[in-house]
Amino acid sequence: MKIGFIGLGNMGAPMAVNLIKAGHDVTGFDTHASPDTIPLATSAEGAAKDADVVITMLPNGAILSAVAAQIHPAMKAGAVHLDCSTVDVDSARDVAQAADKHGLLAIDAPVSGGIGGATNGTLTFMSGGSEAAFAAVNPLFEIMGQKAVHCGPSGNGQAAKICNNMILGVTMIATCEAFALADKLGLDRQAMFDVVSTASGYSWSMNAYCPAKGVGPTSPADNDYIPGFAAELMLKDLNLSQMAAAAADADTPLGHAATEIYKTFVEHEDGKGKDFSAMLPRLEKRGHQA
Ligand code: NAD
């Protein structure tokens, strides 16, 4: 396939490289310097024109909308705009509508799996859009990822991503506060892990990404909390969950609390640049809040 790839940052560059390695004809574009292993156009339109699929991997909804307005008029009729960025649901739906007006297909397919997943081709894609659009890009999902779930119409990929990450933010905080409480109760962290990881408190945060150093599988806790998944990216996704909750009139009290806790951690404490599981050293230093 002829593929345009716009947004060659931490995630986009390795995803584009995997498509090139699989034999696809990829032309990239980024407003900043990009790896020299990816052939580049001098503009977003240049990367998009003649492409069967244009992939965007950008920081937020405002940038995605601006780039979509640039590339849609340049794309050939029937081509697919596959957006893999994490953005708000409304932007995803607006971009899909704009694509439709230009005779294009659109898929929103945010990912989980992080930079490691992007490099190793093991991402999970949560996608929203028509069956035809999903079928057209599925071979690309198979190269860049290990799993792609079609979640329904446009915007539903973003909806699935922010609901998943709201659970992740809440369970990580709950796991960390339980470890901090266990410390103060004189309970050994290994014993705590051995019980909880096989009891009803288990979760991905405890079992697969344990925030306590030297306990459970190797995780960022064993590497000075170098990300992994940075606390500021968790805050971005929690903020998106709260925008969506406000727009849909949904009550998400723990999602709201998790957002406030990560906001304080990232903006006023030392959380920026640390893995999101560094919530444990933060909580273990604190005392009881009345
Ligand atoms: P990044 O900041 O490394 O990459 C974004 C790239 O977009 C940058 O290279 C930037 O120069 C480029 N860009 C910005 N404006 C542009 C424009 N107008 N035209 C062309 N290029 C432009 O971010 P990332 O970590 O690669 O994340 C990309 C997306 O993936 C984000 O939406 C993020 O939330 C999501 N995501 C990231 C991770 C992760 O672990 N990094 C995990 C899951 C999802």
mmCIF file of C-alpha atoms and ligand atoms in Angstrom:
data_model
loop_
_atom_site.group_PDB
_atom_site.id
_atom_site.type_symbol
_atom_site.label_atom_id
_atom_site.label_comp_id
_atom_site.label_asym_id
_atom_site.label_seq_id
_atom_site.Cartn_x
_atom_site.Cartn_y
_atom_site.Cartn_z
ATOM 1 C CA MET A 1 0.000 0.000 0.000
ATOM 2 C CA LYS A 2 0.968 3.601 -0.470
ATOM 3 C CA ILE A 3 0.864 5.145 2.996
ATOM 4 C CA GLY A 4 1.236 8.724 4.241
ATOM 5 C CA PHE A 5 2.386 8.946 7.896
ATOM 6 C CA ILE A 6 2.005 12.282 9.682
ATOM 7 C CA GLY A 7 3.432 12.683 13.189
ATOM 8 C CA LEU A 8 6.725 10.810 13.494
ATOM 9 C CA GLY A 9 7.342 11.209 17.237
ATOM 10 C CA ASN A 10 8.001 8.593 19.923
ATOM 11 C CA MET A 11 5.134 6.416 18.706
ATOM 12 C CA GLY A 12 4.694 7.364 15.037
ATOM 13 C CA ALA A 13 8.309 6.847 13.943
ATOM 14 C CA PRO A 14 8.616 3.194 15.043
ATOM 15 C CA MET A 15 5.127 2.430 13.683
ATOM 16 C CA ALA A 16 6.137 3.893 10.292
ATOM 17 C CA VAL A 17 9.395 1.908 10.348
ATOM 18 C CA ASN A 18 7.462 -1.340 10.901
ATOM 19 C CA LEU A 19 5.245 -0.568 7.889
ATOM 20 C CA ILE A 20 8.347 0.084 5.756
ATOM 21 C CA LYS A 21 9.948 -3.184 6.954
ATOM 22 C CA ALA A 22 6.747 -5.020 5.920
ATOM 23 C CA GLY A 23 7.213 -3.693 2.366
ATOM 24 C CA HIS A 24 4.778 -0.763 2.282
ATOM 25 C CA ASP A 25 5.584 2.451 0.430
ATOM 26 C CA VAL A 26 5.590 5.029 3.255
ATOM 27 C CA THR A 27 6.026 8.799 2.950
ATOM 28 C CA GLY A 28 6.215 10.645 6.258
ATOM 29 C CA PHE A 29 5.852 14.208 7.467
ATOM 30 C CA ASP A 30 6.520 15.876 10.809
ATOM 31 C CA THR A 31 6.972 19.522 11.782
ATOM 32 C CA HIS A 32 10.132 18.505 13.680
ATOM 33 C CA ALA A 33 13.178 16.435 12.728
ATOM 34 C CA SER A 34 12.413 12.792 11.906
ATOM 35 C CA PRO A 35 14.523 9.626 11.671
ATOM 36 C CA ASP A 36 16.349 9.404 8.319
ATOM 37 C CA THR A 37 15.088 5.833 7.815
ATOM 38 C CA ILE A 38 11.679 7.231 6.792
ATOM 39 C CA PRO A 39 11.274 8.895 3.343
ATOM 40 C CA LEU A 40 9.818 12.377 3.920
ATOM 41 C CA ALA A 41 7.581 14.850 2.098
ATOM 42 C CA THR A 42 7.987 18.580 2.645
ATOM 43 C CA SER A 43 4.352 19.053 3.741
ATOM 44 C CA ALA A 44 1.447 17.110 5.237
ATOM 45 C CA GLU A 45 -0.404 17.438 1.914
ATOM 46 C CA GLY A 46 2.643 16.029 0.119
ATOM 47 C CA ALA A 47 2.640 12.939 2.342
ATOM 48 C CA ALA A 48 -1.136 12.502 1.920
ATOM 49 C CA LYS A 49 -1.601 12.913 -1.816
ATOM 50 C CA ASP A 50 -1.843 9.630 -3.782
ATOM 51 C CA ALA A 51 -1.830 7.586 -0.537
ATOM 52 C CA ASP A 52 -4.279 4.698 -0.070
ATOM 53 C CA VAL A 53 -4.133 5.267 3.697
ATOM 54 C CA VAL A 54 -2.950 8.320 5.639
ATOM 55 C CA ILE A 55 -2.040 7.609 9.260
ATOM 56 C CA THR A 56 -1.886 10.448 11.790
ATOM 57 C CA MET A 57 -0.136 10.063 15.172
ATOM 58 C CA LEU A 58 -0.375 13.525 16.757
ATOM 59 C CA PRO A 59 -0.401 15.094 20.237
ATOM 60 C CA ASN A 60 -4.034 16.241 20.593
ATOM 61 C CA GLY A 61 -7.439 16.913 19.026
ATOM 62 C CA ALA A 62 -6.741 20.528 18.002
ATOM 63 C CA ILE A 63 -3.616 19.538 16.048
ATOM 64 C CA LEU A 64 -5.425 16.526 14.546
ATOM 65 C CA SER A 65 -8.289 18.770 13.334
ATOM 66 C CA ALA A 66 -5.840 21.273 11.803
ATOM 67 C CA VAL A 67 -3.890 18.511 10.033
ATOM 68 C CA ALA A 68 -7.135 16.861 8.835
ATOM 69 C CA ALA A 69 -8.253 20.176 7.276
ATOM 70 C CA GLN A 70 -4.910 20.305 5.416
ATOM 71 C CA ILE A 71 -4.803 16.710 4.169
ATOM 72 C CA HIS A 72 -8.425 15.794 3.379
ATOM 73 C CA PRO A 73 -8.647 18.000 0.247
ATOM 74 C CA ALA A 74 -5.337 16.516 -0.979
ATOM 75 C CA MET A 75 -6.297 12.849 -0.492
ATOM 76 C CA LYS A 76 -7.617 10.708 -3.342
ATOM 77 C CA ALA A 77 -11.292 9.688 -3.290
ATOM 78 C CA GLY A 78 -11.955 6.494 -1.320
ATOM 79 C CA ALA A 79 -8.669 6.677 0.615
ATOM 80 C CA VAL A 80 -8.696 6.080 4.394
ATOM 81 C CA HIS A 81 -7.674 8.526 7.116
ATOM 82 C CA LEU A 82 -6.510 6.314 9.996
ATOM 83 C CA ASP A 83 -5.954 8.375 13.135
ATOM 84 C CA CYS A 84 -4.025 6.564 15.883
ATOM 85 C CA SER A 85 -3.570 9.593 18.196
ATOM 86 C CA THR A 86 -5.312 9.736 21.570
ATOM 87 C CA VAL A 87 -7.762 12.652 21.312
ATOM 88 C CA ASP A 88 -11.177 13.692 22.639
ATOM 89 C CA VAL A 89 -14.199 11.829 21.297
ATOM 90 C CA ASP A 90 -15.751 14.972 19.754
ATOM 91 C CA SER A 91 -12.639 15.789 17.689
ATOM 92 C CA ALA A 92 -12.505 12.180 16.454
ATOM 93 C CA ARG A 93 -16.171 12.329 15.357
ATOM 94 C CA ASP A 94 -15.741 15.773 13.708
ATOM 95 C CA VAL A 95 -12.675 14.583 11.770
ATOM 96 C CA ALA A 96 -14.569 11.483 10.586
ATOM 97 C CA GLN A 97 -17.457 13.669 9.400
ATOM 98 C CA ALA A 98 -15.062 15.984 7.568
ATOM 99 C CA ALA A 99 -13.439 12.951 5.891
ATOM 100 C CA ASP A 100 -16.847 11.715 4.759
ATOM 101 C CA LYS A 101 -17.594 15.112 3.142
ATOM 102 C CA HIS A 102 -14.419 14.695 1.074
ATOM 103 C CA GLY A 103 -15.403 11.179 -0.053
ATOM 104 C CA LEU A 104 -12.879 9.533 2.297
ATOM 105 C CA LEU A 105 -13.163 6.731 4.857
ATOM 106 C CA ALA A 106 -12.105 7.397 8.459
ATOM 107 C CA ILE A 107 -11.056 5.267 11.425
ATOM 108 C CA ASP A 108 -10.109 6.448 14.901
ATOM 109 C CA ALA A 109 -7.793 3.812 16.374
ATOM 110 C CA PRO A 110 -5.933 4.946 19.481
ATOM 111 C CA VAL A 111 -3.430 2.456 20.828
ATOM 112 C CA SER A 112 -2.246 0.922 24.033
ATOM 113 C CA GLY A 113 1.166 -0.660 24.435
ATOM 114 C CA GLY A 114 3.386 2.431 24.560
ATOM 115 C CA ILE A 115 6.718 2.994 22.829
ATOM 116 C CA GLY A 116 7.759 -0.643 23.386
ATOM 117 C CA GLY A 117 4.585 -1.850 21.664
ATOM 118 C CA ALA A 118 5.101 0.614 18.790
ATOM 119 C CA THR A 119 8.695 -0.581 18.302
ATOM 120 C CA ASN A 120 7.930 -4.297 18.589
ATOM 121 C CA GLY A 121 4.716 -4.193 16.543
ATOM 122 C CA THR A 122 2.634 -5.371 19.496
ATOM 123 C CA LEU A 123 0.203 -2.472 19.958
ATOM 124 C CA THR A 124 -3.497 -2.960 20.666
ATOM 125 C CA PHE A 125 -5.777 -0.826 18.473
ATOM 126 C CA MET A 126 -9.237 0.245 19.653
ATOM 127 C CA SER A 127 -11.030 1.386 16.553
ATOM 128 C CA GLY A 128 -14.159 3.278 15.573
ATOM 129 C CA GLY A 129 -15.529 3.659 12.044
ATOM 130 C CA SER A 130 -17.362 1.732 9.341
ATOM 131 C CA GLU A 131 -16.825 -1.987 8.640
ATOM 132 C CA ALA A 132 -15.404 -1.074 5.216
ATOM 133 C CA ALA A 133 -12.840 1.318 6.708
ATOM 134 C CA PHE A 134 -11.852 -1.222 9.381
ATOM 135 C CA ALA A 135 -11.419 -3.963 6.769
ATOM 136 C CA ALA A 136 -9.256 -1.666 4.618
ATOM 137 C CA VAL A 137 -6.754 -0.926 7.402
ATOM 138 C CA ASN A 138 -6.826 -4.269 9.232
ATOM 139 C CA PRO A 139 -3.702 -5.561 7.386
ATOM 140 C CA LEU A 140 -1.834 -2.517 8.748
ATOM 141 C CA PHE A 141 -3.064 -3.209 12.289
ATOM 142 C CA GLU A 142 -1.631 -6.728 11.914
ATOM 143 C CA ILE A 143 1.812 -5.272 11.156
ATOM 144 C CA MET A 144 1.836 -2.551 13.812
ATOM 145 C CA GLY A 145 0.007 -4.489 16.509
ATOM 146 C CA GLN A 146 -1.051 -7.796 17.976
ATOM 147 C CA LYS A 147 -4.743 -7.021 18.385
ATOM 148 C CA ALA A 148 -7.350 -4.708 16.855
ATOM 149 C CA VAL A 149 -10.877 -4.450 18.234
ATOM 150 C CA HIS A 150 -13.613 -2.822 16.173
ATOM 151 C CA CYS A 151 -15.633 -0.947 18.794
ATOM 152 C CA GLY A 152 -18.378 0.508 16.573
ATOM 153 C CA PRO A 153 -18.858 3.797 14.738
ATOM 154 C CA SER A 154 -16.509 6.791 14.650
ATOM 155 C CA GLY A 155 -15.327 8.009 18.047
ATOM 156 C CA ASN A 156 -15.868 4.634 19.735
ATOM 157 C CA GLY A 157 -12.157 3.801 19.561
ATOM 158 C CA GLN A 158 -11.407 6.946 21.577
ATOM 159 C CA ALA A 159 -14.302 6.147 23.922
ATOM 160 C CA ALA A 160 -12.857 2.673 24.607
ATOM 161 C CA LYS A 161 -9.352 4.073 25.141
ATOM 162 C CA ILE A 162 -10.347 6.718 27.693
ATOM 163 C CA CYS A 163 -12.651 4.328 29.587
ATOM 164 C CA ASN A 164 -9.818 1.772 29.759
ATOM 165 C CA ASN A 165 -7.290 4.354 30.915
ATOM 166 C CA MET A 166 -9.688 5.801 33.483
ATOM 167 C CA ILE A 167 -9.856 2.296 35.024
ATOM 168 C CA LEU A 168 -6.053 2.084 34.820
ATOM 169 C CA GLY A 169 -5.517 5.449 36.563
ATOM 170 C CA VAL A 170 -7.958 4.581 39.338
ATOM 171 C CA THR A 171 -6.617 1.044 39.901
ATOM 172 C CA MET A 172 -2.999 2.241 39.906
ATOM 173 C CA ILE A 173 -3.773 4.786 42.618
ATOM 174 C CA ALA A 174 -5.758 2.174 44.583
ATOM 175 C CA THR A 175 -2.911 -0.347 44.279
ATOM 176 C CA CYS A 176 -0.338 2.233 45.392
ATOM 177 C CA GLU A 177 -2.362 3.456 48.330
ATOM 178 C CA ALA A 178 -2.922 -0.135 49.473
ATOM 179 C CA PHE A 179 0.874 -0.764 49.384
ATOM 180 C CA ALA A 180 1.478 2.479 51.329
ATOM 181 C CA LEU A 181 -1.120 1.466 53.927
ATOM 182 C CA ALA A 182 0.307 -2.080 54.109
ATOM 183 C CA ASP A 183 3.770 -0.592 54.841
ATOM 184 C CA LYS A 184 2.366 1.361 57.765
ATOM 185 C CA LEU A 185 0.547 -1.724 59.057
ATOM 186 C CA GLY A 186 3.837 -3.665 59.047
ATOM 187 C CA LEU A 187 2.815 -5.936 56.156
ATOM 188 C CA ASP A 188 5.695 -7.057 53.930
ATOM 189 C CA ARG A 189 5.292 -5.957 50.277
ATOM 190 C CA GLN A 190 6.044 -9.430 48.924
ATOM 191 C CA ALA A 191 3.358 -10.948 51.175
ATOM 192 C CA MET A 192 0.954 -8.210 50.094
ATOM 193 C CA PHE A 193 1.665 -9.025 46.412
ATOM 194 C CA ASP A 194 1.374 -12.783 46.970
ATOM 195 C CA VAL A 195 -2.075 -12.356 48.511
ATOM 196 C CA VAL A 196 -3.573 -9.591 46.361
ATOM 197 C CA SER A 197 -2.285 -10.859 43.001
ATOM 198 C CA THR A 198 -4.220 -14.089 43.562
ATOM 199 C CA ALA A 199 -7.163 -12.627 45.487
ATOM 200 C CA SER A 200 -10.065 -10.308 44.674
ATOM 201 C CA GLY A 201 -7.887 -7.155 44.726
ATOM 202 C CA TYR A 202 -5.919 -8.299 41.673
ATOM 203 C CA SER A 203 -5.675 -6.060 38.620
ATOM 204 C CA TRP A 204 -3.314 -5.333 35.726
ATOM 205 C CA SER A 205 -1.701 -2.625 37.886
ATOM 206 C CA MET A 206 -0.864 -5.172 40.599
ATOM 207 C CA ASN A 207 -0.240 -8.318 38.559
ATOM 208 C CA ALA A 208 1.436 -7.079 35.365
ATOM 209 C CA TYR A 209 2.888 -3.684 36.321
ATOM 210 C CA CYS A 210 3.448 -3.903 40.081
ATOM 211 C CA PRO A 211 4.370 -0.411 41.389
ATOM 212 C CA ALA A 212 6.545 -1.828 44.223
ATOM 213 C CA LYS A 213 10.255 -2.319 43.530
ATOM 214 C CA GLY A 214 11.518 -5.915 43.594
ATOM 215 C CA VAL A 215 8.030 -7.375 43.809
ATOM 216 C CA GLY A 216 6.088 -9.121 41.034
ATOM 217 C CA PRO A 217 7.141 -8.918 37.366
ATOM 218 C CA THR A 218 9.850 -6.482 36.243
ATOM 219 C CA SER A 219 8.256 -3.062 35.838
ATOM 220 C CA PRO A 220 9.292 0.637 35.855
ATOM 221 C CA ALA A 221 9.434 0.384 39.690
ATOM 222 C CA ASP A 222 12.569 -1.724 39.156
ATOM 223 C CA ASN A 223 14.094 0.992 36.963
ATOM 224 C CA ASP A 224 13.764 4.150 39.099
ATOM 225 C CA TYR A 225 10.271 4.766 37.707
ATOM 226 C CA ILE A 226 11.625 5.762 34.283
ATOM 227 C CA PRO A 227 8.573 5.482 31.931
ATOM 228 C CA GLY A 228 6.984 3.128 30.704
ATOM 229 C CA PHE A 229 3.870 5.181 30.638
ATOM 230 C CA ALA A 230 4.587 8.702 31.863
ATOM 231 C CA ALA A 231 2.432 10.304 34.562
ATOM 232 C CA GLU A 232 1.720 13.261 32.245
ATOM 233 C CA LEU A 233 0.304 10.914 29.576
ATOM 234 C CA MET A 234 -1.926 9.336 32.221
ATOM 235 C CA LEU A 235 -3.044 12.855 33.186
ATOM 236 C CA LYS A 236 -3.795 13.635 29.510
ATOM 237 C CA ASP A 237 -6.024 10.544 29.228
ATOM 238 C CA LEU A 238 -7.754 11.216 32.565
ATOM 239 C CA ASN A 239 -8.464 14.793 31.449
ATOM 240 C CA LEU A 240 -10.004 13.394 28.243
ATOM 241 C CA SER A 241 -12.158 11.040 30.342
ATOM 242 C CA GLN A 242 -13.441 14.005 32.361
ATOM 243 C CA MET A 243 -14.166 16.063 29.205
ATOM 244 C CA ALA A 244 -16.132 13.101 27.853
ATOM 245 C CA ALA A 245 -17.926 12.569 31.179
ATOM 246 C CA ALA A 246 -18.989 16.234 31.276
ATOM 247 C CA ALA A 247 -20.171 16.159 27.642
ATOM 248 C CA ALA A 248 -22.120 12.906 28.158
ATOM 249 C CA ASP A 249 -23.419 13.854 31.650
ATOM 250 C CA ALA A 250 -21.820 10.767 33.236
ATOM 251 C CA ASP A 251 -20.979 10.563 36.947
ATOM 252 C CA THR A 252 -17.335 9.426 37.318
ATOM 253 C CA PRO A 253 -16.359 10.289 40.912
ATOM 254 C CA LEU A 254 -13.243 8.093 41.034
ATOM 255 C CA GLY A 255 -12.180 9.192 37.548
ATOM 256 C CA HIS A 256 -12.499 12.776 38.782
ATOM 257 C CA ALA A 257 -10.478 12.062 41.935
ATOM 258 C CA ALA A 258 -7.768 10.247 39.947
ATOM 259 C CA THR A 259 -7.532 13.219 37.564
ATOM 260 C CA GLU A 260 -7.031 15.647 40.460
ATOM 261 C CA ILE A 261 -4.393 13.407 42.095
ATOM 262 C CA TYR A 262 -2.361 12.990 38.868
ATOM 263 C CA LYS A 263 -2.743 16.732 38.126
ATOM 264 C CA THR A 264 -1.217 17.638 41.498
ATOM 265 C CA PHE A 265 1.482 14.989 41.028
ATOM 266 C CA VAL A 266 2.479 16.207 37.542
ATOM 267 C CA GLU A 267 2.034 19.967 37.978
ATOM 268 C CA HIS A 268 3.020 20.629 41.591
ATOM 269 C CA GLU A 269 5.054 17.658 42.791
ATOM 270 C CA ASP A 270 7.854 15.698 41.111
ATOM 271 C CA GLY A 271 5.687 13.474 38.906
ATOM 272 C CA LYS A 272 6.494 14.965 35.495
ATOM 273 C CA GLY A 273 8.799 12.637 33.547
ATOM 274 C CA LYS A 274 8.218 9.719 35.925
ATOM 275 C CA ASP A 275 6.259 6.587 35.263
ATOM 276 C CA PHE A 276 2.617 6.769 36.397
ATOM 277 C CA SER A 277 3.312 3.990 38.941
ATOM 278 C CA ALA A 278 5.580 6.457 40.830
ATOM 279 C CA MET A 279 2.321 7.209 42.645
ATOM 280 C CA LEU A 280 3.635 4.652 45.198
ATOM 281 C CA PRO A 281 6.708 6.616 46.369
ATOM 282 C CA ARG A 282 4.472 9.711 46.403
ATOM 283 C CA LEU A 283 1.849 8.101 48.639
ATOM 284 C CA GLU A 284 4.291 6.281 50.940
ATOM 285 C CA LYS A 285 5.726 9.664 52.000
ATOM 286 C CA ARG A 286 2.354 11.046 53.018
ATOM 287 C CA GLY A 287 0.254 10.818 56.155
ATOM 288 C CA HIS A 288 -3.482 10.310 56.709
ATOM 289 C CA GLN A 289 -5.699 12.916 55.039
ATOM 290 C CA ALA A 290 -8.666 13.785 57.243
HETATM 291 P P1 NAD B 1 5.226 12.847 20.372
HETATM 292 O O1 NAD B 1 5.056 14.220 20.916
HETATM 293 O O2 NAD B 1 6.528 12.129 20.555
HETATM 294 O O3 NAD B 1 4.880 12.839 18.796
HETATM 295 C C1 NAD B 1 3.960 13.693 18.165
HETATM 296 C C2 NAD B 1 4.616 14.185 16.892
HETATM 297 O O4 NAD B 1 3.670 14.991 16.177
HETATM 298 C C3 NAD B 1 5.853 15.063 17.143
HETATM 299 O O5 NAD B 1 6.974 14.518 16.470
HETATM 300 C C4 NAD B 1 5.440 16.429 16.586
HETATM 301 O O6 NAD B 1 6.527 17.149 16.022
HETATM 302 C C5 NAD B 1 4.418 16.019 15.544
HETATM 303 N N1 NAD B 1 3.528 17.111 15.162
HETATM 304 C C6 NAD B 1 2.935 18.030 15.956
HETATM 305 N N2 NAD B 1 2.182 18.874 15.221
HETATM 306 C C7 NAD B 1 2.304 18.469 13.922
HETATM 307 C C8 NAD B 1 1.771 18.924 12.695
HETATM 308 N N3 NAD B 1 0.936 19.963 12.651
HETATM 309 N N4 NAD B 1 2.099 18.267 11.563
HETATM 310 C C9 NAD B 1 2.938 17.193 11.599
HETATM 311 N N5 NAD B 1 3.485 16.716 12.738
HETATM 312 C C10 NAD B 1 3.171 17.341 13.896
HETATM 313 O O7 NAD B 1 4.022 11.982 20.999
HETATM 314 P P2 NAD B 1 3.892 10.386 21.032
HETATM 315 O O8 NAD B 1 4.373 9.876 22.355
HETATM 316 O O9 NAD B 1 4.423 9.815 19.765
HETATM 317 O O10 NAD B 1 2.302 10.248 21.088
HETATM 318 C C11 NAD B 1 1.501 10.416 19.919
HETATM 319 C C12 NAD B 1 0.062 10.100 20.292
HETATM 320 O O11 NAD B 1 -0.017 8.760 20.790
HETATM 321 C C13 NAD B 1 -0.503 11.006 21.394
HETATM 322 O O12 NAD B 1 -1.844 11.312 21.075
HETATM 323 C C14 NAD B 1 -0.393 10.154 22.642
HETATM 324 O O13 NAD B 1 -1.355 10.487 23.619
HETATM 325 C C15 NAD B 1 -0.641 8.770 22.072
HETATM 326 N N6 NAD B 1 -0.040 7.673 22.866
HETATM 327 C C16 NAD B 1 1.236 7.768 23.321
HETATM 328 C C17 NAD B 1 1.767 6.716 24.074
HETATM 329 C C18 NAD B 1 3.184 6.768 24.577
HETATM 330 O O14 NAD B 1 3.534 5.907 25.406
HETATM 331 N N7 NAD B 1 4.018 7.715 24.146
HETATM 332 C C19 NAD B 1 0.986 5.579 24.336
HETATM 333 C C20 NAD B 1 -0.302 5.508 23.812
HETATM 334 C C21 NAD B 1 -0.819 6.559 23.075
#
